PDB file of C-alpha atoms in Angstrom:
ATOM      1  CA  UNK A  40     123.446  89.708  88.211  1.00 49.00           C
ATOM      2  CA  UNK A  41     126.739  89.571  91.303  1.00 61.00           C
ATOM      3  CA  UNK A  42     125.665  88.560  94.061  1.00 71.00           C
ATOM      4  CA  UNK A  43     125.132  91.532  96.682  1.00 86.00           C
ATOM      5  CA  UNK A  44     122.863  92.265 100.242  1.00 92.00           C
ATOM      6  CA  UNK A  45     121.376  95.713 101.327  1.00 93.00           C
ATOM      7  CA  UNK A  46     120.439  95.842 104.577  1.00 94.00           C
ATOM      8  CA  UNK A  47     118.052  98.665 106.091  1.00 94.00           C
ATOM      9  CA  UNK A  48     117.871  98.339 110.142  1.00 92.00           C
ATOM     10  CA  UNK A  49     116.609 100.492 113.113  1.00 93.00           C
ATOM     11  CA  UNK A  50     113.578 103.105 113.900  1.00 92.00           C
ATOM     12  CA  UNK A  51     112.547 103.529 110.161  1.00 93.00           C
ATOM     13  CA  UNK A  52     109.279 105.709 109.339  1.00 92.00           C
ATOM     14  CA  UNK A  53     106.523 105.688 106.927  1.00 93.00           C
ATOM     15  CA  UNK A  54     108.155 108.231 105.449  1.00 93.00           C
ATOM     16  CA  UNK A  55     111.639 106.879 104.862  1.00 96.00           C
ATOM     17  CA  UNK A  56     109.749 103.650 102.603  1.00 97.00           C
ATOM     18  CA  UNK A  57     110.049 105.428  99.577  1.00 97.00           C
ATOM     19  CA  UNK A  58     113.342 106.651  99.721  1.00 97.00           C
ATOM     20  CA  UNK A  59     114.049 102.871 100.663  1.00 97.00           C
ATOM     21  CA  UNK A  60     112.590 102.100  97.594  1.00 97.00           C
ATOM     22  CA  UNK A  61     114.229 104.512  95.209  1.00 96.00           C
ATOM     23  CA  UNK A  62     117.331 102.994  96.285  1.00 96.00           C
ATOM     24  CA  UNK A  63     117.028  99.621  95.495  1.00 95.00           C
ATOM     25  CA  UNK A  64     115.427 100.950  92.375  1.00 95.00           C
ATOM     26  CA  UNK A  65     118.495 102.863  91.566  1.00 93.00           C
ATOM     27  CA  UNK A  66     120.461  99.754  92.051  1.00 92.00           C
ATOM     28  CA  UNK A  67     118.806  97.652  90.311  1.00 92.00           C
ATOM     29  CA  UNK A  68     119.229  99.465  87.200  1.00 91.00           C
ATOM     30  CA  UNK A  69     122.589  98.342  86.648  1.00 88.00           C
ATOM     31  CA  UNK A  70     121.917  94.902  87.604  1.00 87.00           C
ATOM     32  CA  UNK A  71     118.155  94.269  86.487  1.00 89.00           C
ATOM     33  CA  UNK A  72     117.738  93.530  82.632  1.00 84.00           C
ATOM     34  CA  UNK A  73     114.247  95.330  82.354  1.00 92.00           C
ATOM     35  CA  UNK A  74     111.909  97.957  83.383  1.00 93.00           C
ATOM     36  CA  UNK A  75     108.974  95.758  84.166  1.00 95.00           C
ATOM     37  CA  UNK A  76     111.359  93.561  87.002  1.00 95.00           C
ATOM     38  CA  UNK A  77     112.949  96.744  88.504  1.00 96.00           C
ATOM     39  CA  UNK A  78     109.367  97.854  89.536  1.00 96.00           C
ATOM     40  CA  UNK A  79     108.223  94.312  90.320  1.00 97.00           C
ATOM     41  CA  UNK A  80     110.920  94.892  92.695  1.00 97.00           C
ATOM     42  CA  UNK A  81     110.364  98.382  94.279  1.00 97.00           C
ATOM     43  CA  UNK A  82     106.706  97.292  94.899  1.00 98.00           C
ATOM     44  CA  UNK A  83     107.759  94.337  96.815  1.00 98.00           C
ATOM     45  CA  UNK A  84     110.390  96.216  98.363  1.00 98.00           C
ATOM     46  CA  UNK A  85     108.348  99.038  99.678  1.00 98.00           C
ATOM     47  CA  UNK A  86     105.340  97.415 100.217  1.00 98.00           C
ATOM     48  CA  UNK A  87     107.104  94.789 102.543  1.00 98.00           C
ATOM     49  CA  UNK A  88     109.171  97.623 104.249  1.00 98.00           C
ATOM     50  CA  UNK A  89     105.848  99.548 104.334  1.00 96.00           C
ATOM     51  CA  UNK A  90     104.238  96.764 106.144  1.00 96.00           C
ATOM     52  CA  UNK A  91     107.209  96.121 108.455  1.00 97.00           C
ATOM     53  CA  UNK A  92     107.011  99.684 109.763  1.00 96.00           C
ATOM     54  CA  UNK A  93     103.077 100.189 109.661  1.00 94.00           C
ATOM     55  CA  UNK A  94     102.547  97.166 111.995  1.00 94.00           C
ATOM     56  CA  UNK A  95     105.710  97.247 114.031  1.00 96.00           C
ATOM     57  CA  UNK A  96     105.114  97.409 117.599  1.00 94.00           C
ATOM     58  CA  UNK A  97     107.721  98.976 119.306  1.00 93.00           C
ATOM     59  CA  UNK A  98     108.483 101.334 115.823  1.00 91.00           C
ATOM     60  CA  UNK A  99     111.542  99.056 114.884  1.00 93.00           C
ATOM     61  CA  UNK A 100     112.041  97.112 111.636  1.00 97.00           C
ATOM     62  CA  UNK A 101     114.482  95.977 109.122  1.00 97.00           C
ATOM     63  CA  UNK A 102     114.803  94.851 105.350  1.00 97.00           C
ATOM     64  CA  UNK A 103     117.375  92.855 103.923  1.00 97.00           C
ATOM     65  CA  UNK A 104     117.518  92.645 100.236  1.00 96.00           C
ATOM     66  CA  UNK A 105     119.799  89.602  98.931  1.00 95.00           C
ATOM     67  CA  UNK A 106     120.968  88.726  95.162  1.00 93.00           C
ATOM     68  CA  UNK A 107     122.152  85.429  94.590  1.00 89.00           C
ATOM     69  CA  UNK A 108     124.035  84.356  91.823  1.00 83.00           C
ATOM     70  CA  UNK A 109     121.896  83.197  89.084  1.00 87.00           C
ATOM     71  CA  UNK A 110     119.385  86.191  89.733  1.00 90.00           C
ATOM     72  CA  UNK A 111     117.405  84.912  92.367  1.00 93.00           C
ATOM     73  CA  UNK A 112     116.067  87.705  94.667  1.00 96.00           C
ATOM     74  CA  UNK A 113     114.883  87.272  98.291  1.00 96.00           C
ATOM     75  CA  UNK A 114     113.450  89.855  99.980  1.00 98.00           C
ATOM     76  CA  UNK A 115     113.583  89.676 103.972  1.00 98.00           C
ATOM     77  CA  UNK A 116     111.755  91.883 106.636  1.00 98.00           C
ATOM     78  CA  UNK A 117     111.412  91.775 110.485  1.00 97.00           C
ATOM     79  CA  UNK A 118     109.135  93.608 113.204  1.00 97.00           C
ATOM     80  CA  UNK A 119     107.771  92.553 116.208  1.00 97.00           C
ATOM     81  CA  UNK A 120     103.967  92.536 116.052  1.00 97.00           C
ATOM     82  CA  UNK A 121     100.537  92.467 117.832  1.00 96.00           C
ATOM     83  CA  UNK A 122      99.167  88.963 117.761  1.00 96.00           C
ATOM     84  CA  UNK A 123      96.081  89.966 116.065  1.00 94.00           C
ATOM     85  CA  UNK A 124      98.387  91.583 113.283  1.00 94.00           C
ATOM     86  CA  UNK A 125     100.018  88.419 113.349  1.00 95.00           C
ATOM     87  CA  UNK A 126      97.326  86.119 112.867  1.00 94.00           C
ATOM     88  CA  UNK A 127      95.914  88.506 109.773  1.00 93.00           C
ATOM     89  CA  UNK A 128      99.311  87.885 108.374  1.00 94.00           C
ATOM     90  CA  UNK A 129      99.323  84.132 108.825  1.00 95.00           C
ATOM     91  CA  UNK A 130      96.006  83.857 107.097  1.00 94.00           C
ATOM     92  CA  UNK A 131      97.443  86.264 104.297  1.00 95.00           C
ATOM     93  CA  UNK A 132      99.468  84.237 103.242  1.00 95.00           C
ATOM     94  CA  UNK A 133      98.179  80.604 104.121  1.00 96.00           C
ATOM     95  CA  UNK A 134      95.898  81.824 101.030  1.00 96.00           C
ATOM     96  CA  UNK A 135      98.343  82.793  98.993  1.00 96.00           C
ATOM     97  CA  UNK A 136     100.292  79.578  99.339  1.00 94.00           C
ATOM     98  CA  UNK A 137      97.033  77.566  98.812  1.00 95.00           C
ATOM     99  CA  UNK A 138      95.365  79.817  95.823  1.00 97.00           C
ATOM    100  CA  UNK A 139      96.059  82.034  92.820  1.00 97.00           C
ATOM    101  CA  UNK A 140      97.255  85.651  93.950  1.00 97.00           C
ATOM    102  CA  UNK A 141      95.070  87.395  91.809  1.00 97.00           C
ATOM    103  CA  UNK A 142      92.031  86.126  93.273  1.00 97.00           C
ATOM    104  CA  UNK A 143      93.787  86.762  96.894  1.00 97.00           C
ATOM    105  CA  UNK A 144      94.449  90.069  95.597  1.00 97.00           C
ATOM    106  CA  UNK A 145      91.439  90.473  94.233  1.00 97.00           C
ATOM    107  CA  UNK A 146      90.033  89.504  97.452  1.00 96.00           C
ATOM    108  CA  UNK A 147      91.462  91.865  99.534  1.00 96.00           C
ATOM    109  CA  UNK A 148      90.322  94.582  97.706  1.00 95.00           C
ATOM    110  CA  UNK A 149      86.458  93.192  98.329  1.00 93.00           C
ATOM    111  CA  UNK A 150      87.230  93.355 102.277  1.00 88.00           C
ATOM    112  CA  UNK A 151      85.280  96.268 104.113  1.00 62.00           C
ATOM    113  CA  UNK A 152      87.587  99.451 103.481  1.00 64.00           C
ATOM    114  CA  UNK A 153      87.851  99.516 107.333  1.00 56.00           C
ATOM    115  CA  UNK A 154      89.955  96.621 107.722  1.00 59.00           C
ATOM    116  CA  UNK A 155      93.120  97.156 109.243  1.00 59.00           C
ATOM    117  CA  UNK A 156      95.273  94.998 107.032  1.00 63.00           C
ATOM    118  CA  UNK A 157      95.668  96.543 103.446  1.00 82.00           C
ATOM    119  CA  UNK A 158      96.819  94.953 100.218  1.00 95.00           C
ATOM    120  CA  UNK A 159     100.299  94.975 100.427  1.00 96.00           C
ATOM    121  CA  UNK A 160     101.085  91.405 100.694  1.00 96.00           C
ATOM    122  CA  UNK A 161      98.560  90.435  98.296  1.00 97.00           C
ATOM    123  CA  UNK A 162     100.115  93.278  95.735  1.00 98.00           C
ATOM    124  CA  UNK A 163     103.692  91.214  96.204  1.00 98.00           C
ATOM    125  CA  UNK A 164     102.900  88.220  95.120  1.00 98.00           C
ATOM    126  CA  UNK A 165     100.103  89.208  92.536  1.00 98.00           C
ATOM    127  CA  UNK A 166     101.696  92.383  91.020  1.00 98.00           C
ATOM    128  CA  UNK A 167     105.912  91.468  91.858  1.00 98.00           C
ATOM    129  CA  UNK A 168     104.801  87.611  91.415  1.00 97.00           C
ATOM    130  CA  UNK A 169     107.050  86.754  94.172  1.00 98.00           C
ATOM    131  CA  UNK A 170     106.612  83.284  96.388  1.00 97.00           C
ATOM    132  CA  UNK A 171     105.924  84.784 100.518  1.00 97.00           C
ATOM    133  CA  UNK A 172     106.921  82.727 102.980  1.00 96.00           C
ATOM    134  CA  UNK A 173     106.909  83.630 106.631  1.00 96.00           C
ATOM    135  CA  UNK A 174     108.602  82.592 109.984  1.00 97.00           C
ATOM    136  CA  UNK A 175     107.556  83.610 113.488  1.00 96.00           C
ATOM    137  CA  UNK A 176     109.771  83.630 116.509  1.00 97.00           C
ATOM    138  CA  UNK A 177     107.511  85.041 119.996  1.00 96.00           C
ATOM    139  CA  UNK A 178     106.496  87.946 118.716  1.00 96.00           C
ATOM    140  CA  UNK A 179     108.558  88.783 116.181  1.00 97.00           C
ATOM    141  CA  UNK A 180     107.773  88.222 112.193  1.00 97.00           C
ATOM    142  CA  UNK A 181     110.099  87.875 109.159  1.00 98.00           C
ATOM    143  CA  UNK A 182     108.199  88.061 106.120  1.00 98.00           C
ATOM    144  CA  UNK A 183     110.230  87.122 102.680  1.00 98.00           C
ATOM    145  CA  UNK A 184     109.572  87.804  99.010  1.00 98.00           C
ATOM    146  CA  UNK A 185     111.563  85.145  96.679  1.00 97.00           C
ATOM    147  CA  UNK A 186     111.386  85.384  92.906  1.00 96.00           C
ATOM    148  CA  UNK A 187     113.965  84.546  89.835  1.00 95.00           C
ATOM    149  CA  UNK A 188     114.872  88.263  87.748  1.00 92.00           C
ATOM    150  CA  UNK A 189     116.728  87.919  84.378  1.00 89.00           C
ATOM    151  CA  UNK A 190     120.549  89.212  84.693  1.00 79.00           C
ATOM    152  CA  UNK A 191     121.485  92.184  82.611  1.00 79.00           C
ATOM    153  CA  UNK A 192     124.135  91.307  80.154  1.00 75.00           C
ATOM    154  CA  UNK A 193     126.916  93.182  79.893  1.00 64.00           C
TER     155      UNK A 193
ATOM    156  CA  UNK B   1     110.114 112.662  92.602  1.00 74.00           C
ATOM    157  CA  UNK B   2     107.007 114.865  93.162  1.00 83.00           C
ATOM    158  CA  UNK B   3     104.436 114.487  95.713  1.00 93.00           C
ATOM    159  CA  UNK B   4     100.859 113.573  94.535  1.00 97.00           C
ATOM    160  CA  UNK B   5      98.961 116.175  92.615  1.00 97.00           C
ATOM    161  CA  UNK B   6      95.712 115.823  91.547  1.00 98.00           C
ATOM    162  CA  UNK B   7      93.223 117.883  88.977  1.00 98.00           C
ATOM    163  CA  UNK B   8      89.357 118.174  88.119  1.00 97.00           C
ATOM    164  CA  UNK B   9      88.105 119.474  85.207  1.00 97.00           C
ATOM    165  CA  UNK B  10      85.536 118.689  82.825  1.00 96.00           C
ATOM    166  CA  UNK B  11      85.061 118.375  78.999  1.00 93.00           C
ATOM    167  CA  UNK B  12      81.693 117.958  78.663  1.00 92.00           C
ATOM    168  CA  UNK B  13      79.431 115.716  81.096  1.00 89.00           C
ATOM    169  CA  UNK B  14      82.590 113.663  81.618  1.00 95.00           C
ATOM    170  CA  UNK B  15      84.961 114.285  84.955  1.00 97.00           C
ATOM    171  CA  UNK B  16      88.567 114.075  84.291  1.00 98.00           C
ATOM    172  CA  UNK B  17      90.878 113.650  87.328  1.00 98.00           C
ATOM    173  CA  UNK B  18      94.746 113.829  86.745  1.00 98.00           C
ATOM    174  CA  UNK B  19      96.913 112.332  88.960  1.00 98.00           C
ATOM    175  CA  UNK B  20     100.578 113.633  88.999  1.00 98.00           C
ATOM    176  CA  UNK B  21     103.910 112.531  90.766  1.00 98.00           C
ATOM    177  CA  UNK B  22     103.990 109.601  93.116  1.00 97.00           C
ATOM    178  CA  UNK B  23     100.993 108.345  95.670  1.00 98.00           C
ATOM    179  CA  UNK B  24     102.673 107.611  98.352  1.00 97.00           C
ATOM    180  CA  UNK B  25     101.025 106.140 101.466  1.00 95.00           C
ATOM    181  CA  UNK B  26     100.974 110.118 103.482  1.00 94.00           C
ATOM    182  CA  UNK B  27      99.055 111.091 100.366  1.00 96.00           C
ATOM    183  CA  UNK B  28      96.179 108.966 101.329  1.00 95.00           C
ATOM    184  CA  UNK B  29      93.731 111.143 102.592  1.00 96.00           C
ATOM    185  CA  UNK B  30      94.044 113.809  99.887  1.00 96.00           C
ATOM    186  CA  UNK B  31      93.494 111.124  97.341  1.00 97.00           C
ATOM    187  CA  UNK B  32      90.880 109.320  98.689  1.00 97.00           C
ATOM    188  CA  UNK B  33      89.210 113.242  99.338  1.00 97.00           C
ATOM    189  CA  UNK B  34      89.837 113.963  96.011  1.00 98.00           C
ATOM    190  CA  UNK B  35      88.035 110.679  94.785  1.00 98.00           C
ATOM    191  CA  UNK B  36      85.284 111.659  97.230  1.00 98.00           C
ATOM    192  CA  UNK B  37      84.992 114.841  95.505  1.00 98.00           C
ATOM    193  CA  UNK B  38      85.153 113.433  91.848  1.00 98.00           C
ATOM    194  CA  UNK B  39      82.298 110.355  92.665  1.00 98.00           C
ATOM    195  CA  UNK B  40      80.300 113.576  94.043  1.00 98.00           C
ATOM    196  CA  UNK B  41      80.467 115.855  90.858  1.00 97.00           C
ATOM    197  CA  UNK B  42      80.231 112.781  88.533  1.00 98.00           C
ATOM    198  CA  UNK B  43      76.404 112.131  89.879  1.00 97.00           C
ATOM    199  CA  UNK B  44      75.598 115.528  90.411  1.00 96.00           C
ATOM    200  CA  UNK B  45      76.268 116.079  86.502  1.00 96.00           C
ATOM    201  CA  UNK B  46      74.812 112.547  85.830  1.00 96.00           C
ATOM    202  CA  UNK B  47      78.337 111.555  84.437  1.00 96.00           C
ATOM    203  CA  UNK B  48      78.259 108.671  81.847  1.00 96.00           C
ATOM    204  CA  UNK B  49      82.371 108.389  82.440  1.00 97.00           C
ATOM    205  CA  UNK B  50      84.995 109.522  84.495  1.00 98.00           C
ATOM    206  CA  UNK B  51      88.355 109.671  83.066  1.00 98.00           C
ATOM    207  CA  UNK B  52      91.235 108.832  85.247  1.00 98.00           C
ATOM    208  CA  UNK B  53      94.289 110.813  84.366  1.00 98.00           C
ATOM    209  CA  UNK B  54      97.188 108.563  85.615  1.00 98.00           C
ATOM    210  CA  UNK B  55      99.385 109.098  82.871  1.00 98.00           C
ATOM    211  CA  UNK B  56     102.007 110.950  84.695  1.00 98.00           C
ATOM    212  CA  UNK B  57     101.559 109.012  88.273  1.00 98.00           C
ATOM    213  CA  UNK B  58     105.004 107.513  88.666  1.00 97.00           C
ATOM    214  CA  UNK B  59     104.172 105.450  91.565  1.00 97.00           C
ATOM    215  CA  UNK B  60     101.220 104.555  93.720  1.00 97.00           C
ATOM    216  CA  UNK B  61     101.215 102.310  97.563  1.00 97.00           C
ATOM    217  CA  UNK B  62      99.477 100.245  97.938  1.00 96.00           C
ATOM    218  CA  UNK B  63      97.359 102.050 100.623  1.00 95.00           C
ATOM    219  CA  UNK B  64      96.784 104.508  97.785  1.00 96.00           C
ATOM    220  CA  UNK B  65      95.373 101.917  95.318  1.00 97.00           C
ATOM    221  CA  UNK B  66      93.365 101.464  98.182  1.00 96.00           C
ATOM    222  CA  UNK B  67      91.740 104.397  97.777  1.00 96.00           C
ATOM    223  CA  UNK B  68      91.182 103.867  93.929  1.00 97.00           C
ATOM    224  CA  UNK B  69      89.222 100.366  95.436  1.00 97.00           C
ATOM    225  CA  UNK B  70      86.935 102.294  97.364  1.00 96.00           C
ATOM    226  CA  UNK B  71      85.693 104.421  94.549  1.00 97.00           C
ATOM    227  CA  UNK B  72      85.422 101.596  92.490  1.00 97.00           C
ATOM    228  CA  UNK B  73      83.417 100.085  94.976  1.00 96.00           C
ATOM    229  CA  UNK B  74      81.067 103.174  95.518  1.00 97.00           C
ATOM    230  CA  UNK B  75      80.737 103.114  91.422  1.00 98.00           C
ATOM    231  CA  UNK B  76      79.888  99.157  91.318  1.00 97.00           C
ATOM    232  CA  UNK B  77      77.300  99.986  94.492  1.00 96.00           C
ATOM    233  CA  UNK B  78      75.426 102.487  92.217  1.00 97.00           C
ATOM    234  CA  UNK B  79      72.103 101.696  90.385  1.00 97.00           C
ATOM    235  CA  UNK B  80      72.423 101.222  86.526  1.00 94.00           C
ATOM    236  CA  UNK B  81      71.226 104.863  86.243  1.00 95.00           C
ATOM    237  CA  UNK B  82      73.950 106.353  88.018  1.00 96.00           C
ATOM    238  CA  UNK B  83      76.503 103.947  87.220  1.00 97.00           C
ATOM    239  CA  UNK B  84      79.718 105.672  85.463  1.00 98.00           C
ATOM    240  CA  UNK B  85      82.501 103.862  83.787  1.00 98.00           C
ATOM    241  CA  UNK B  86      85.998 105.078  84.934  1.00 98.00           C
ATOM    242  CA  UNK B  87      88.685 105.180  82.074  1.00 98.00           C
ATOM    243  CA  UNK B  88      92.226 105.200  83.149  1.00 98.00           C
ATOM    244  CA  UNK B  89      94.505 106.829  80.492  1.00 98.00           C
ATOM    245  CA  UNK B  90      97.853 104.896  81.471  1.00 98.00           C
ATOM    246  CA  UNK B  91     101.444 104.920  80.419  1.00 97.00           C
ATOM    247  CA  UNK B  92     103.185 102.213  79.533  1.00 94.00           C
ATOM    248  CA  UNK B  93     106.347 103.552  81.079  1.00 94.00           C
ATOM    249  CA  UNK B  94     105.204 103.223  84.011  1.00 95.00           C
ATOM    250  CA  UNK B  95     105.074  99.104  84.306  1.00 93.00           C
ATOM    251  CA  UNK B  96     103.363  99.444  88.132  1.00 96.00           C
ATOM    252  CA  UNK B  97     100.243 100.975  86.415  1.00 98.00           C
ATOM    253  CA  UNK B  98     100.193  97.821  84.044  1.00 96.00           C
ATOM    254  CA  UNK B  99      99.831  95.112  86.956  1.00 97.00           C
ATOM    255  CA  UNK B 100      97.622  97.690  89.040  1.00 98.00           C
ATOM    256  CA  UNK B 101      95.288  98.929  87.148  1.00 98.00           C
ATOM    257  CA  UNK B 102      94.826  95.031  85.561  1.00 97.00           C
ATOM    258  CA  UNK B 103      94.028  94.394  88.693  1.00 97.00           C
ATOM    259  CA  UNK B 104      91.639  97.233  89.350  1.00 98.00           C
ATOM    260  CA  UNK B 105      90.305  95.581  85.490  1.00 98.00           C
ATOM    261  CA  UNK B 106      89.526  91.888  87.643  1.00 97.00           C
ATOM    262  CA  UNK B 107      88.252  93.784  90.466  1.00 97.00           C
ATOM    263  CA  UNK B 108      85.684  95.983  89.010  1.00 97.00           C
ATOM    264  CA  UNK B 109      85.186  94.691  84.982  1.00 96.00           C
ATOM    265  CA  UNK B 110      82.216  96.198  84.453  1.00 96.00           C
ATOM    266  CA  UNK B 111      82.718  99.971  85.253  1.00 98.00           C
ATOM    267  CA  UNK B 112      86.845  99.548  84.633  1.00 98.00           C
ATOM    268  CA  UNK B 113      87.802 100.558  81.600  1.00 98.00           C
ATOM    269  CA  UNK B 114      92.328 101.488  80.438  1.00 98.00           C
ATOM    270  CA  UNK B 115      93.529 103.336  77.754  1.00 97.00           C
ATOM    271  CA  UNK B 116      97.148 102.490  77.162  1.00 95.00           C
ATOM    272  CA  UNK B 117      99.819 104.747  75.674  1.00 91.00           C
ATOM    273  CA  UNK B 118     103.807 105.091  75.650  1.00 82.00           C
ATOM    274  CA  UNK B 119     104.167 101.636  74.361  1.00 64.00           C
TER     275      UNK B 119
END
């Protein structure tokens, strides 16, 4: 896999998330040695994105999407947030650093069908099985996805 | 890639839904309608199984799997009498519905069941 960076920046909408995604899909064919990492990858790439945009609070957000050599992938978004948003995100993924994803996942699901946080970050590292981290700066989040993918040969 | 389409019809007492195209997060309210609509005629008819369709879904957000979760969770509310099983028919091909629908499988064991094809 070459080492390459697609960046997405500016006042992106719900809508434009899946034609995000098809993109990096689309790339990732040539790079990506099999089916079941290329959509590991477009779910963490639109759900991320998604989430970026869905909770952004002034309707700006970017995603940077980074190769390094050796096939390790890391997945980057920023938005400014609400601080209640961001305090749903920090306990996100405090669990998911402290316990399996699936049961995370799994307990997402089990929350009221009300709550305002979905299962998108739980779906990343459960479904892509990709390590979140997160960094806050005011009000602003960055959210990354990191994850090893096998290199296509040839 | 298509938008989300989705089907009801019957073969027997059992509901089948079909989902087509990709669920994408703007197609949440007709899915989770149309799941309305399909955990509605599956007690009315006293429905032993639903069978979920999904063979040709090529994608689904994660706000629409959200949807799926409610119905689940409306099926695992019901009494044993009314309880339905919900069989997804699934393709292979499409490696989301793998991870999701296992998922959906941890979630809700006892009503979930998946077919697998397309291997």
């Amino acid at each position: 896999m070459n080492a390459r960076r697609l960046e997405v920046e500016g006042a992106i909408g719900l809508d434009d998330v899946p034609h995000v995604r098809r993109f990096v899909e689309t790339v990732n064919r040539r790079f990506v040695s099999n089916d079941d990492d290329i959509s590991r990858l477009a779910i963490a790439t639109h759900e991320l994105l998604e989430n970026a945009v869905k909770f952004s609070l002034d309707g700006g957000a970017s995603l940077r999407f980074e190769v390094e050599d050796g096939g390790r992938v890391c997945i980057t978004t920023r938005n400014r947030a609400r601080t209640a948003d961001l305090n749903e995100l920090i306990a996100i993924a405090l669990e998911l650093e402290t316990n399996d994803p699936m049961l995370v996942y799994i307990g997402l699901m089990k929350r009221s069908p009300a709550a305002r946080g979905g299962l998108g970050l739980g779906r990343v590292a459960a479904e892509s099985e990709m390590e979140i981290g997160l960094e806050l700066d005011g009000d602003v989040v960055q959210v990354q996805a990191r994850a090893t993918f096998a290199e296509r040969v040839g | 890639m298509p938008d989300l389409s989705t089907m009801t019809s019957h073969d027997g007492s059992t509901v089948v839904l079909t989902c087509r195209g990709s669920a994408e997060t703007r197609a949440f309210p007709d899915l989770s309608a149309a799941l309305e609509a399909v955990h509605r005629d599956a007690l009315d008819r006293s429905a032993r199984a639903v069978i979920a369709d999904v063979r040709a879904l090529e994608f689904a957000s994660s706000s629409c799997l959200k949807a799926f979760v409610t119905w689940l969770q409306l099926v695992l509310e019901l009494d044993d009498e009314h309880r339905y099983k919900i069989r997804f028919r699934s393709n292979l091909q499409h490696s989301w519905q793998r991870r999701s629908l296992g998922a959906f499988a941890e979630f809700a064991g006892a009503v979930v069941e998946i077919e697998a094809e397309g291997a």
